CSV table of C-alpha atoms in Angstrom, one decimal:
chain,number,residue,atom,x,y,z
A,1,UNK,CA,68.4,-49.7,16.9
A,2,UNK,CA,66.9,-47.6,19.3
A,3,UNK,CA,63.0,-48.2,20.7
A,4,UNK,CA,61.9,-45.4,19.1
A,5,UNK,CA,63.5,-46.6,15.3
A,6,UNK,CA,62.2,-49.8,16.0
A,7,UNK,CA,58.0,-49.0,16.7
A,8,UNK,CA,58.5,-46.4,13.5
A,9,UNK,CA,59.8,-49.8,11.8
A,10,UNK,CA,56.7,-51.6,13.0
A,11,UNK,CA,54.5,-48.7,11.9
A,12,UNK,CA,55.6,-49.0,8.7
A,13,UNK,CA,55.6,-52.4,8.1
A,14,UNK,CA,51.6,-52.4,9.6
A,15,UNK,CA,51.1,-49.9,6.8
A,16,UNK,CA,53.0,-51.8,4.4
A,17,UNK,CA,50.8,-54.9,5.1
A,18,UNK,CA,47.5,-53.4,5.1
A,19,UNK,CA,48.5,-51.5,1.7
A,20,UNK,CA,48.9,-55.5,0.2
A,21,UNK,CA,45.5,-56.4,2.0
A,22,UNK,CA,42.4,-55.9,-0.1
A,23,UNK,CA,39.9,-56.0,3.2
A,24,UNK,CA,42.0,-53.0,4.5
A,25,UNK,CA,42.5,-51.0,0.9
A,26,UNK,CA,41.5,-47.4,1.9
A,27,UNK,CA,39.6,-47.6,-1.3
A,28,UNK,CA,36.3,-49.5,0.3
A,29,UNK,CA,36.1,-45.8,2.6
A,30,UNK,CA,35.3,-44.0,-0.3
A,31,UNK,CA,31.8,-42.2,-0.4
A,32,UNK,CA,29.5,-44.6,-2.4
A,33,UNK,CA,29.4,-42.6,-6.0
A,34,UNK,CA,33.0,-42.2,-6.0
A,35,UNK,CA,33.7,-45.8,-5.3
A,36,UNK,CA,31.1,-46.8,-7.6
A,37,UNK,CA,32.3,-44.7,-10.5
A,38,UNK,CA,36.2,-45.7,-10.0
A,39,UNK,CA,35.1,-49.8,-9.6
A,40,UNK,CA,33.3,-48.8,-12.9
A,41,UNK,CA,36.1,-47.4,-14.8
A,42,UNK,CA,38.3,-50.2,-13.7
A,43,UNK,CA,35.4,-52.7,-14.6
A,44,UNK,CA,34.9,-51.6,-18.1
A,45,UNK,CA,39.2,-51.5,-18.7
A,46,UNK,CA,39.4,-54.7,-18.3
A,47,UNK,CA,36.2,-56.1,-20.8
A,48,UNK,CA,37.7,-53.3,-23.2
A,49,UNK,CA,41.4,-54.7,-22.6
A,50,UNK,CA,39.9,-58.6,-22.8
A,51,UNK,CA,38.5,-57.6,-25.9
A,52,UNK,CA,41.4,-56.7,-28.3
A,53,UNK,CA,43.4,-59.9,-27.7
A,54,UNK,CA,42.7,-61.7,-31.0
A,55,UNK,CA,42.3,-58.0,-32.6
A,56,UNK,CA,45.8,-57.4,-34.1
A,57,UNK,CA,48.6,-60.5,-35.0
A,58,UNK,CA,51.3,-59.5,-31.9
A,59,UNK,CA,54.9,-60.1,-34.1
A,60,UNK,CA,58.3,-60.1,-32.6
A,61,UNK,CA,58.7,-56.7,-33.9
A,62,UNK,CA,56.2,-55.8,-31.8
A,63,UNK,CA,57.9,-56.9,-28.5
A,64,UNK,CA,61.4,-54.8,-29.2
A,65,UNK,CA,59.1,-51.7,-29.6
A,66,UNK,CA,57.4,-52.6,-26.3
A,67,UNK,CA,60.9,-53.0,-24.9
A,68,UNK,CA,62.3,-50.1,-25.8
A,69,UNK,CA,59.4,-47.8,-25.2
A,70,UNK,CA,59.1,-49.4,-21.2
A,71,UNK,CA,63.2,-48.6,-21.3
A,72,UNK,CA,62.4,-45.5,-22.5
A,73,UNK,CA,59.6,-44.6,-20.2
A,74,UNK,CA,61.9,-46.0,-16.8
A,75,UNK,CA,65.1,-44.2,-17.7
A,76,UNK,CA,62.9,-41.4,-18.5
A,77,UNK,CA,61.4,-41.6,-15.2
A,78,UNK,CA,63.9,-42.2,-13.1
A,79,UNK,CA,66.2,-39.2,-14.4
A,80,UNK,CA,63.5,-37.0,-13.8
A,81,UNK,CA,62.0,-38.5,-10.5
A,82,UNK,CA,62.8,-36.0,-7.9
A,83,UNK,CA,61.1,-33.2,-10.3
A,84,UNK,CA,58.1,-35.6,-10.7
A,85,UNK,CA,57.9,-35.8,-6.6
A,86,UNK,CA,57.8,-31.8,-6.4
A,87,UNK,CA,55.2,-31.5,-9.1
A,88,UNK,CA,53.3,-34.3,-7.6
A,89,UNK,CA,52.8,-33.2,-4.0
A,90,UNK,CA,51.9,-29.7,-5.7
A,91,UNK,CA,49.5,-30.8,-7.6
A,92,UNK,CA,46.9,-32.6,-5.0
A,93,UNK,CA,43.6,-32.2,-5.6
A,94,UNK,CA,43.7,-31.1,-9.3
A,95,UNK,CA,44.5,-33.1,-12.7
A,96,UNK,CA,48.3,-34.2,-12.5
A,97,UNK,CA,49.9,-33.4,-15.8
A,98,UNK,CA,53.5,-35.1,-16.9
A,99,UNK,CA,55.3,-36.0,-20.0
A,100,UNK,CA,54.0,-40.2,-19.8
A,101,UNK,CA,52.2,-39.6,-23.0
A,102,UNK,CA,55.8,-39.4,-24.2
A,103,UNK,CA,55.7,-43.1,-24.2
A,104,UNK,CA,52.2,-43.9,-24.2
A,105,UNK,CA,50.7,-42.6,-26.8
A,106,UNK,CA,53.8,-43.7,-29.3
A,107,UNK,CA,52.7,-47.4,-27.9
A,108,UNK,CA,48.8,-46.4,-28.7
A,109,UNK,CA,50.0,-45.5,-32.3
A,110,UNK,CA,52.4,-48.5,-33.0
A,111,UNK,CA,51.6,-50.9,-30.8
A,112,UNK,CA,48.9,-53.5,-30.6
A,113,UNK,CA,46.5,-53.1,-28.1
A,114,UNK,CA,47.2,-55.7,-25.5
A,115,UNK,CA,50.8,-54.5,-25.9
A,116,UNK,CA,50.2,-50.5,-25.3
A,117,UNK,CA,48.1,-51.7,-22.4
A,118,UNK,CA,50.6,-53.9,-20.8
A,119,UNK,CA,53.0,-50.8,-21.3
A,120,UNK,CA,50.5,-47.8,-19.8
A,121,UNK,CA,50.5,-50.4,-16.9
A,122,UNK,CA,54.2,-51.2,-16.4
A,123,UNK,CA,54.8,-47.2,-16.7
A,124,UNK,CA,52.4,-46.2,-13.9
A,125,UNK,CA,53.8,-49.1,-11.8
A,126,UNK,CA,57.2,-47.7,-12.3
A,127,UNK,CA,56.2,-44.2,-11.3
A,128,UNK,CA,53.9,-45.7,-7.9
A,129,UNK,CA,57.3,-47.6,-7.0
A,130,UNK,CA,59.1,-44.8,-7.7
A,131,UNK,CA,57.9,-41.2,-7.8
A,132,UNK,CA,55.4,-40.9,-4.6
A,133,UNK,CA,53.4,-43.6,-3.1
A,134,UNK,CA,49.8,-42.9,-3.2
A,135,UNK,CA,47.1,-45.3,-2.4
A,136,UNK,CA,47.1,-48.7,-4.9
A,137,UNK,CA,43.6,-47.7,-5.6
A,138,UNK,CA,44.4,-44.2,-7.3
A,139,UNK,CA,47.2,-45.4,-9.4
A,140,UNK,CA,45.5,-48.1,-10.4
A,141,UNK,CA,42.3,-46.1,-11.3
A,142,UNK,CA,44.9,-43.2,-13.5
A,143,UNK,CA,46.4,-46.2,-15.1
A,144,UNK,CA,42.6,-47.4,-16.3
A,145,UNK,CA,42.3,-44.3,-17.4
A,146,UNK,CA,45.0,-44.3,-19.6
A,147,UNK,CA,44.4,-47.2,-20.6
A,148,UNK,CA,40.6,-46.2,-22.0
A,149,UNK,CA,41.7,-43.0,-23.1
A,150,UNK,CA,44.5,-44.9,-25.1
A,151,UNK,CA,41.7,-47.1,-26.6
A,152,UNK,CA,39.7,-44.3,-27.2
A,153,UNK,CA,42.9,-42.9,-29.6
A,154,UNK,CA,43.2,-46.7,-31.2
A,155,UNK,CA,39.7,-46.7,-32.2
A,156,UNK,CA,40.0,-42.8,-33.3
A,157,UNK,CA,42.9,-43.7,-35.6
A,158,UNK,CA,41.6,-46.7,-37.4
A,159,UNK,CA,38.6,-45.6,-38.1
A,160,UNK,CA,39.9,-43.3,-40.0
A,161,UNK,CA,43.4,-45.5,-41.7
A,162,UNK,CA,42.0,-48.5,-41.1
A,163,UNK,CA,45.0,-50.3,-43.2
A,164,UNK,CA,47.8,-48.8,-41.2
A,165,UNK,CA,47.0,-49.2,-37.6
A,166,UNK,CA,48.9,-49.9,-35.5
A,167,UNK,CA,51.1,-48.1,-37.1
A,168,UNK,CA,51.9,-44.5,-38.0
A,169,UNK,CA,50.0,-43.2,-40.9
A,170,UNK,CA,51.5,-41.3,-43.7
A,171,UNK,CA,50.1,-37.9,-45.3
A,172,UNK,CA,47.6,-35.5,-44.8
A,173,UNK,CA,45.0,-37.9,-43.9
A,174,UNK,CA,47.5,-39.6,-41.6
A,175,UNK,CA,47.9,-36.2,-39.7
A,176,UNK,CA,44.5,-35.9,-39.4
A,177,UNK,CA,44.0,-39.7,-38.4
A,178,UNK,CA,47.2,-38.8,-35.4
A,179,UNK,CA,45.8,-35.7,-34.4
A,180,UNK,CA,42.2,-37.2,-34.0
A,181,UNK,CA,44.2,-39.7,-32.2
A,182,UNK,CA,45.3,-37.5,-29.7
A,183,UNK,CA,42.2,-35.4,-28.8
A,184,UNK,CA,40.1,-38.7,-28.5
A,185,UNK,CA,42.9,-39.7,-25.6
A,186,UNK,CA,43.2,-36.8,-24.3
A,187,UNK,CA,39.3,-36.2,-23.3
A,188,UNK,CA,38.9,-39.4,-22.3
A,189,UNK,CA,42.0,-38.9,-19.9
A,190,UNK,CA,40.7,-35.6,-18.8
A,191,UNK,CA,37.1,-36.4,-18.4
A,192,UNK,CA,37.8,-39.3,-16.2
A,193,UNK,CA,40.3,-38.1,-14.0
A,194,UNK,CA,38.1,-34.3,-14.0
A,195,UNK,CA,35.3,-36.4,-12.9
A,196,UNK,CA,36.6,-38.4,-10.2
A,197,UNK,CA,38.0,-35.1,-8.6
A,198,UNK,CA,34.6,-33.3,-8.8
A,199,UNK,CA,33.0,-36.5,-7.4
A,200,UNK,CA,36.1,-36.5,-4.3
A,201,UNK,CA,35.8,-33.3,-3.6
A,202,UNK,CA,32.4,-31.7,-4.6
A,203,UNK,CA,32.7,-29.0,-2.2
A,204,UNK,CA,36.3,-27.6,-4.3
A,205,UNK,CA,35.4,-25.2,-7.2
A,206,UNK,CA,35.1,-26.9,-10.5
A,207,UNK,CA,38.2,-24.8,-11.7
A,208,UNK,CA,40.2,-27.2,-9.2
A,209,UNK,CA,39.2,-30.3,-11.0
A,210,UNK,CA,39.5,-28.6,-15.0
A,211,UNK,CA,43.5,-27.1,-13.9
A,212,UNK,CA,45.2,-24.6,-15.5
A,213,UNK,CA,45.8,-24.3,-19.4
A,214,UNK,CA,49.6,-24.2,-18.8
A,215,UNK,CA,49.3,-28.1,-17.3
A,216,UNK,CA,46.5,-28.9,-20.6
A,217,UNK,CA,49.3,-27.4,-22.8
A,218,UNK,CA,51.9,-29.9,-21.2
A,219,UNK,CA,50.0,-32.6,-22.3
A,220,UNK,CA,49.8,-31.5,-25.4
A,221,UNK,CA,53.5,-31.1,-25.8
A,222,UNK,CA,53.6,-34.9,-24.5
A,223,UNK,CA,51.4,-36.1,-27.0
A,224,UNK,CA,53.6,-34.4,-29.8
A,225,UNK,CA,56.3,-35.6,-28.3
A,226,UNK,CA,54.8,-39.1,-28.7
A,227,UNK,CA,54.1,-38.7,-32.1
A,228,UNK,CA,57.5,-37.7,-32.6
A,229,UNK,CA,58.6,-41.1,-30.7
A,230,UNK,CA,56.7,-43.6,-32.9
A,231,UNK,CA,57.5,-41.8,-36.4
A,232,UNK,CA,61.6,-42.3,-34.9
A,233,UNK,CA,61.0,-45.9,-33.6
A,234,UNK,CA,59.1,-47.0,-37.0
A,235,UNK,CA,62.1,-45.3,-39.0
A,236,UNK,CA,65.2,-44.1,-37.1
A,237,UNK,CA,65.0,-46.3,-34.0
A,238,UNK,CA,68.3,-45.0,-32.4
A,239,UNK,CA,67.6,-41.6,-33.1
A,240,UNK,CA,65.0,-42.5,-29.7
A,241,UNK,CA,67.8,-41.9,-27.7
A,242,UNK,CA,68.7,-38.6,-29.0
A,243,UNK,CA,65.0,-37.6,-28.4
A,244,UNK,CA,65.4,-39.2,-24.6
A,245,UNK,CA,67.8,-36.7,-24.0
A,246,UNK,CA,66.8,-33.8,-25.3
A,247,UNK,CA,63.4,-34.4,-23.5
A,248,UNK,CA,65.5,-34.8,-20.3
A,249,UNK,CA,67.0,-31.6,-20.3
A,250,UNK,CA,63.7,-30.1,-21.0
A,251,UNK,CA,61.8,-31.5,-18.6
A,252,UNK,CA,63.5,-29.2,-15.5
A,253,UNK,CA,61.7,-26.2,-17.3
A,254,UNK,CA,59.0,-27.9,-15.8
A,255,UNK,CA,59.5,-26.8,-12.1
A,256,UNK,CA,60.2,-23.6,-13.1
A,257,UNK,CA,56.3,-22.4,-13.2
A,258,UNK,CA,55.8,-24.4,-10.1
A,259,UNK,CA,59.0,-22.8,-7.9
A,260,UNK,CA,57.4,-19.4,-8.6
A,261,UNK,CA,54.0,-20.1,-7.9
A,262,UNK,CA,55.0,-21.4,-4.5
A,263,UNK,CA,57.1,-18.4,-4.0
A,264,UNK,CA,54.6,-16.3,-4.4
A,265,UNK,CA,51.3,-18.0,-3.3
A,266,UNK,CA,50.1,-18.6,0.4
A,267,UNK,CA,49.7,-22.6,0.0
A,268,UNK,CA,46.5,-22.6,2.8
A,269,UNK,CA,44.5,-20.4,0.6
A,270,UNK,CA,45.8,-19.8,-2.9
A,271,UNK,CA,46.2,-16.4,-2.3
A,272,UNK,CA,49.2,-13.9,-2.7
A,273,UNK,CA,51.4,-14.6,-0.2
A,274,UNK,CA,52.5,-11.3,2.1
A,275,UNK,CA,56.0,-11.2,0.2
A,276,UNK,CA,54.8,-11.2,-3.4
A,277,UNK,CA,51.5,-8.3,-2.3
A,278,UNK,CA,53.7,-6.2,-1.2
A,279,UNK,CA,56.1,-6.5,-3.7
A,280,UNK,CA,53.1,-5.9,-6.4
A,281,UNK,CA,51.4,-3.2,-3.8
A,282,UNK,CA,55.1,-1.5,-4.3
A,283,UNK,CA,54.9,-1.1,-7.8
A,284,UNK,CA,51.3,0.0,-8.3
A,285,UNK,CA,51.7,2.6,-5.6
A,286,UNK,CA,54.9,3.6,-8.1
A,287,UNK,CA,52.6,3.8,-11.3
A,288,UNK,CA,50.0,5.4,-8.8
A,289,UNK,CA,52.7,8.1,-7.8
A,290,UNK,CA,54.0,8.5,-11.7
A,291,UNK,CA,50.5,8.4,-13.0
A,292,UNK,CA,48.5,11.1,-10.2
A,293,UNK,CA,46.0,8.1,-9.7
A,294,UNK,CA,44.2,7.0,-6.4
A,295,UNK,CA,45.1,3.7,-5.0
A,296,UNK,CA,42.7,2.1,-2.2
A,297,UNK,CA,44.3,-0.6,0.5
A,298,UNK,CA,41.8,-2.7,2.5
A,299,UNK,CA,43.5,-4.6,5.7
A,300,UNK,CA,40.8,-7.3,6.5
A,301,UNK,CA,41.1,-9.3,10.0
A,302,UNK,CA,38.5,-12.0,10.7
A,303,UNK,CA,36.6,-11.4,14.1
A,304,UNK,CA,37.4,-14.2,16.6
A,305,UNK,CA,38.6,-16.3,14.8
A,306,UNK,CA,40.5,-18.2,17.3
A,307,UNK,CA,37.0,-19.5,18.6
A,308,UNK,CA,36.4,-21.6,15.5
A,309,UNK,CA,40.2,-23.0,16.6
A,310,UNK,CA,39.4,-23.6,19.5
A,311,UNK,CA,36.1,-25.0,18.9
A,312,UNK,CA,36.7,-27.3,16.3
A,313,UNK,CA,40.2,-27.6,15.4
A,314,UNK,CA,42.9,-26.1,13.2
A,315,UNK,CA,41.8,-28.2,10.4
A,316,UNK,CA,38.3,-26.3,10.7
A,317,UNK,CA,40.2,-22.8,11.0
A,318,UNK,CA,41.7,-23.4,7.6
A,319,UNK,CA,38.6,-24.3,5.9
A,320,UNK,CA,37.3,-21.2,7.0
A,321,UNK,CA,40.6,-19.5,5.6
A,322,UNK,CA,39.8,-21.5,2.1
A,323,UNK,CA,36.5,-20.2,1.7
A,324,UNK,CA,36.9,-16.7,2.8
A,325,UNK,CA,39.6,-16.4,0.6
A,326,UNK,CA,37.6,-17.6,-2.6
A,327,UNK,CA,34.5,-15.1,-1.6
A,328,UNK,CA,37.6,-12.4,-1.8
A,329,UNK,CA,38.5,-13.6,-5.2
A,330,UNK,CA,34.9,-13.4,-6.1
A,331,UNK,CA,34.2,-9.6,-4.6
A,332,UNK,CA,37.4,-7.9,-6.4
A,333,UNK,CA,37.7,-7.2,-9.8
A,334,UNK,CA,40.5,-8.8,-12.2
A,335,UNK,CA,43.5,-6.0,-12.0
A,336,UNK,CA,42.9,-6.6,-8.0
A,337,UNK,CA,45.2,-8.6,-5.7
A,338,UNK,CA,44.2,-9.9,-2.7
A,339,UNK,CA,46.8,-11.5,-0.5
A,340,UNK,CA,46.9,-13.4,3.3
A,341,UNK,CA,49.7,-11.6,5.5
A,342,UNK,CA,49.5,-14.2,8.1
A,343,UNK,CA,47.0,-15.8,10.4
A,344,UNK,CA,43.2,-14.4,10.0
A,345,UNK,CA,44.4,-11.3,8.6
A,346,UNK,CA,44.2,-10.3,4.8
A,347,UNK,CA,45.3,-7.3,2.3
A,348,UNK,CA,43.8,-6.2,-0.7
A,349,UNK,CA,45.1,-3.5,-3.2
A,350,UNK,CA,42.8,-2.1,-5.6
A,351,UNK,CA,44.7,-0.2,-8.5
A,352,UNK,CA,42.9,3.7,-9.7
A,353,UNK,CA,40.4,3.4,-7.0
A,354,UNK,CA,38.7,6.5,-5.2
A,355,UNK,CA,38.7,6.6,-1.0
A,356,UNK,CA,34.9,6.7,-2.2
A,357,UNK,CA,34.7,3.1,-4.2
A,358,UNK,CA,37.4,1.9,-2.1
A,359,UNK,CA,35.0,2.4,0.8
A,360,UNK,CA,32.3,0.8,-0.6
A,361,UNK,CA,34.2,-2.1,-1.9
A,362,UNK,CA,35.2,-2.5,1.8
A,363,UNK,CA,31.8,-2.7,3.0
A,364,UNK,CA,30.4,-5.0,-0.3
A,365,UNK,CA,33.6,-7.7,1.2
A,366,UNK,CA,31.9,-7.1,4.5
A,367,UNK,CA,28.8,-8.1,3.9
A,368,UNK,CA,29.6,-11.4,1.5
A,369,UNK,CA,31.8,-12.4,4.5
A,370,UNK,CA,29.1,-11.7,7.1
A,371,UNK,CA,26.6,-14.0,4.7
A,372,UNK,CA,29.2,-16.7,4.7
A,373,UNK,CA,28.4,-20.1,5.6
A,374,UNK,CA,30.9,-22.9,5.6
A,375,UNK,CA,30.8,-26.5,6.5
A,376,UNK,CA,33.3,-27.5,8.7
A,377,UNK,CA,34.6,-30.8,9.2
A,378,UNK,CA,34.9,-32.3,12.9
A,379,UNK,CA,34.8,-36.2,14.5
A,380,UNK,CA,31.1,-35.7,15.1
A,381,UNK,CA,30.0,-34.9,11.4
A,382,UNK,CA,30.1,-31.7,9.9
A,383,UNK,CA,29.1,-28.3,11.4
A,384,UNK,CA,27.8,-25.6,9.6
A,385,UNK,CA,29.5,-22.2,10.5
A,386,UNK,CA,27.8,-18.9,10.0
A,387,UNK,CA,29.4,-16.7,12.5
A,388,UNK,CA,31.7,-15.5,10.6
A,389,UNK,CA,32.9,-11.6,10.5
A,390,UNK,CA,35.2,-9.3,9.6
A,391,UNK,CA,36.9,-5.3,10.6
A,392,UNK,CA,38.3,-3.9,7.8
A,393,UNK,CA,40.4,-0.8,7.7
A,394,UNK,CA,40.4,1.6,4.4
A,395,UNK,CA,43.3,3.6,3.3
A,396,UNK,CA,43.6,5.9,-0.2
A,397,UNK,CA,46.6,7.5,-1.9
A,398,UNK,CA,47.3,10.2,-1.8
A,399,UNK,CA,44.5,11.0,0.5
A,400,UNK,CA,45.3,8.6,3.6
A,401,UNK,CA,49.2,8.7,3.1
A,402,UNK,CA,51.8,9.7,0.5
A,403,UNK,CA,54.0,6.8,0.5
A,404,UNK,CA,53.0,3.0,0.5
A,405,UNK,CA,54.3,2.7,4.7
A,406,UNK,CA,52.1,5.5,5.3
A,407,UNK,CA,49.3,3.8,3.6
A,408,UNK,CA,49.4,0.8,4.9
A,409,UNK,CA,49.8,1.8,8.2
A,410,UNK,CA,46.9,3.9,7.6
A,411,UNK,CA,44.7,1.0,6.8
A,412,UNK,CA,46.5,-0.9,9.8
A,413,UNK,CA,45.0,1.8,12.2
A,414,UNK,CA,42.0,1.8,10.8
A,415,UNK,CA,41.3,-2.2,11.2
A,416,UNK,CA,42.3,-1.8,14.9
A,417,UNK,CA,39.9,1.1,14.8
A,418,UNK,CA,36.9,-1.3,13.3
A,419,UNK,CA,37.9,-4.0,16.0
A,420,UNK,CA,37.9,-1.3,18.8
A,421,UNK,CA,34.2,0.1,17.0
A,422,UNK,CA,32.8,-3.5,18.0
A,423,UNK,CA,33.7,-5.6,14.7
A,424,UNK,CA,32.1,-6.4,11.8
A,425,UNK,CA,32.4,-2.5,10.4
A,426,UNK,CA,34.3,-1.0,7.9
A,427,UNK,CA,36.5,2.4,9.2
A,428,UNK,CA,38.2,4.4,6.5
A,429,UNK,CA,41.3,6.0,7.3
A,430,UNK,CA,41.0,9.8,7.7
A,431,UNK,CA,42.7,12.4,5.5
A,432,UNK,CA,45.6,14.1,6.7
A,433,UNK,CA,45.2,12.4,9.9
A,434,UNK,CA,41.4,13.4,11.0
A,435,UNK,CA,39.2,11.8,13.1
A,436,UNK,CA,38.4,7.9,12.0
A,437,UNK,CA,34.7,7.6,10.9
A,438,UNK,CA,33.1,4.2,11.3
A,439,UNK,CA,30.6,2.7,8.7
């Protein structure tokens, strides 16, 4: 083994050790209301888990459904682990959806409650083992959650069949008593996890920490799905299997949403990356063309940008990015796309727009960027940045150009222009090639 594989080695198994040593848990570095509110979570799981020991009579029934449901859930996992890992890493910072419910709502519905909590907990060990290994401290804190939002569902369901739980309850009240079930663990889930993201991050929009409805609809399907589970394991157990695998082969649809959002999205700001703009800037300027309607293209470039680089880091250059980027998404209107072609430098198409409201759209951006202030993280503490600018060029079909290369290279000139005017300005490119006026 060469030196180099061996102090890798060594730096792994350092990390490896402090991972197993509470004093060294990364969770104690935690600002004070986050730590608080996750040792309070976990603090209340366990009185709520204590508590339902001597609740329900635990029969040996009851241990082959736990078994096959923690099979389930690890063949389960393991055939769809390197999908998990890509929809894992892309999901940092917002609510992780997956298709666990699958397995641990059917043990909320038919299994006692010390056994579905002992099963939520072996599941999300299984995953931390095997799917991407976070810090102890967060999977421990999502499998709490689970575990209260599970309780949550328990208490849901026999309020309202009190006779049949744990179990799965027959007729229409029994659909009502299920589907109660399953919102009570799903807002408990969501509001926990939504609120330790706010809390982590409380400079990220809120919209980060609610996700999209596509990921709320996943659940969903997972909580069917685990509907579907229990009804098979109470009356067709082997027919689980066939379930297993048709779940299997559905679960690759999965990545499909996420492949195209990363092929289309810039992944330092959100934004339209410079492939898919221009590939949408094609066809409007094609509906523009077909239609006779005006179609404006700003080019924005941020003015020296490459001091707040040099200053303070890259890191601090792409919070900047990150927040100019969400005052664009605020400026433009829906139908508009605004998207980073590289570096400091952004494009933004606005469909049936006049060279007259594209101009002043150009100088509105101008101004909310020239008002921006953003904290930027360095060593010594955070720095409060409020230099921020930006030249923008203006182009209009059919006025600046008559096909989209024209255009844009109108709007190119004209940001060069605006850099060359002294910054911070707008310049709209002339018609027919006149004289550049600044503004």
């Amino acid at each position: 083994m060469s030196i180099r594989h061996r102090l890798a080695h060594r730096r792994l198994r350092r990390r490896q050790d402090a991972a197993w040593s509470p004093t060294k848990w990364a969770l104690w570095s935690l600002p004070r209301s986050v730590l608080g509110y996750v040792l309070a979570v976990e603090i209340i799981t366990a009185v709520v888990v204590a508590s339902t020991f001597d609740l329900v009579t635990i029969t040996s029934s009851d241990w082959i459904r736990l078994g096959v449901l923690a099979a389930g859930s690890a063949i389960h996992l393991e055939a769809a682990r390197d999908i998990e890992r890509l929809r894992k890493v892309g999901a940092e910072g917002i609510p992780y959806t997956n298709l666990k419910g699958m397995w641990t709502f059917a043990g909320v519905l038919i299994l006692p409650p010390p056994l579905a909590a002992a099963l939520i907990v072996s599941t999300y060990v299984h995953s931390w083992l095997r799917v991407r290994r976070v810090p102890p401290y967060r999977s421990v804190f999502t499998a709490t959650t689970v575990v209260l939002a599970g309780a949550a569902g328990a208490v849901a369901l026999a309020a309202i069949r009190p006779g049949v739980y744990p179990g799965y309850p027959g007729g229409p009240i029994g659909l009502v008593a299920v589907v109660t079930a399953g919102l009570a663990y799903w807002f408990v889930n969501f509001a926990l996890v939504a609120g330790a993201i706010m809390l982590s991050n409380p400079d990220s929009p809120g919209r980060n920490a609610i996700g999209k409805l596509s990921e709320q609809l996943i659940v969903a399907g997972s909580l069917g799905l685990g509907v579907a589970t229990a009804a098979l394991l109470l009356s067709q157990p082997w027919a689980v299997a066939v379930l297993l695998l048709t779940i299997l082969g559905l679960h690759r649809a999965l990545l499909v949403e996420q492949f195209q959002t990363a092929s289309r999205t810039d992944p330092k700001t959100g934004l339209a990356n410079a492939a898919f703009w221009h590939e949408i800037a094609r066809r409007e300027f094609a509906g523009a063309e077909r239609t006779n309607s005006r179609l404006g293209v700003l080019y924005l470039d941020l003015d020296h940008f490459k001091t707040i680089n040099d200053s303070f880091g890259h890191m601090a250059g792409d919070e900047a990015l990150k927040a100019v980027a969400a005052e664009l998404r605020q400026e433009v209107r829906d139908n508009d796309l605004v998207g980073r072609l590289g570096g400091e430098e952004f494009a933004i198409l606005l469909p049936q727009t006049s060279a007259a409201d594209t101009a002043l759209a150009a100088e509105r951006i101008r101004r909310r960027v020239a008002g921006l202030a953003v904290t930027i993280p360095t060593p010594n503490g955070p720095v409060l940045c409020e230099t921020i600018t930006c030249s923008i060029g203006a182009a209009t079909y059919p006025e600046s150009g008559t096909s989209l290369d024209e255009l844009q290279m109108a709007a190119d000139l004209a940001m060069y222009q605006a850099k060359d005017a002294g910054r911070n300005c707008v310049v709209s490119a002339p018609a027919n090639g006149g004289e550049l006026p600044a503004s």
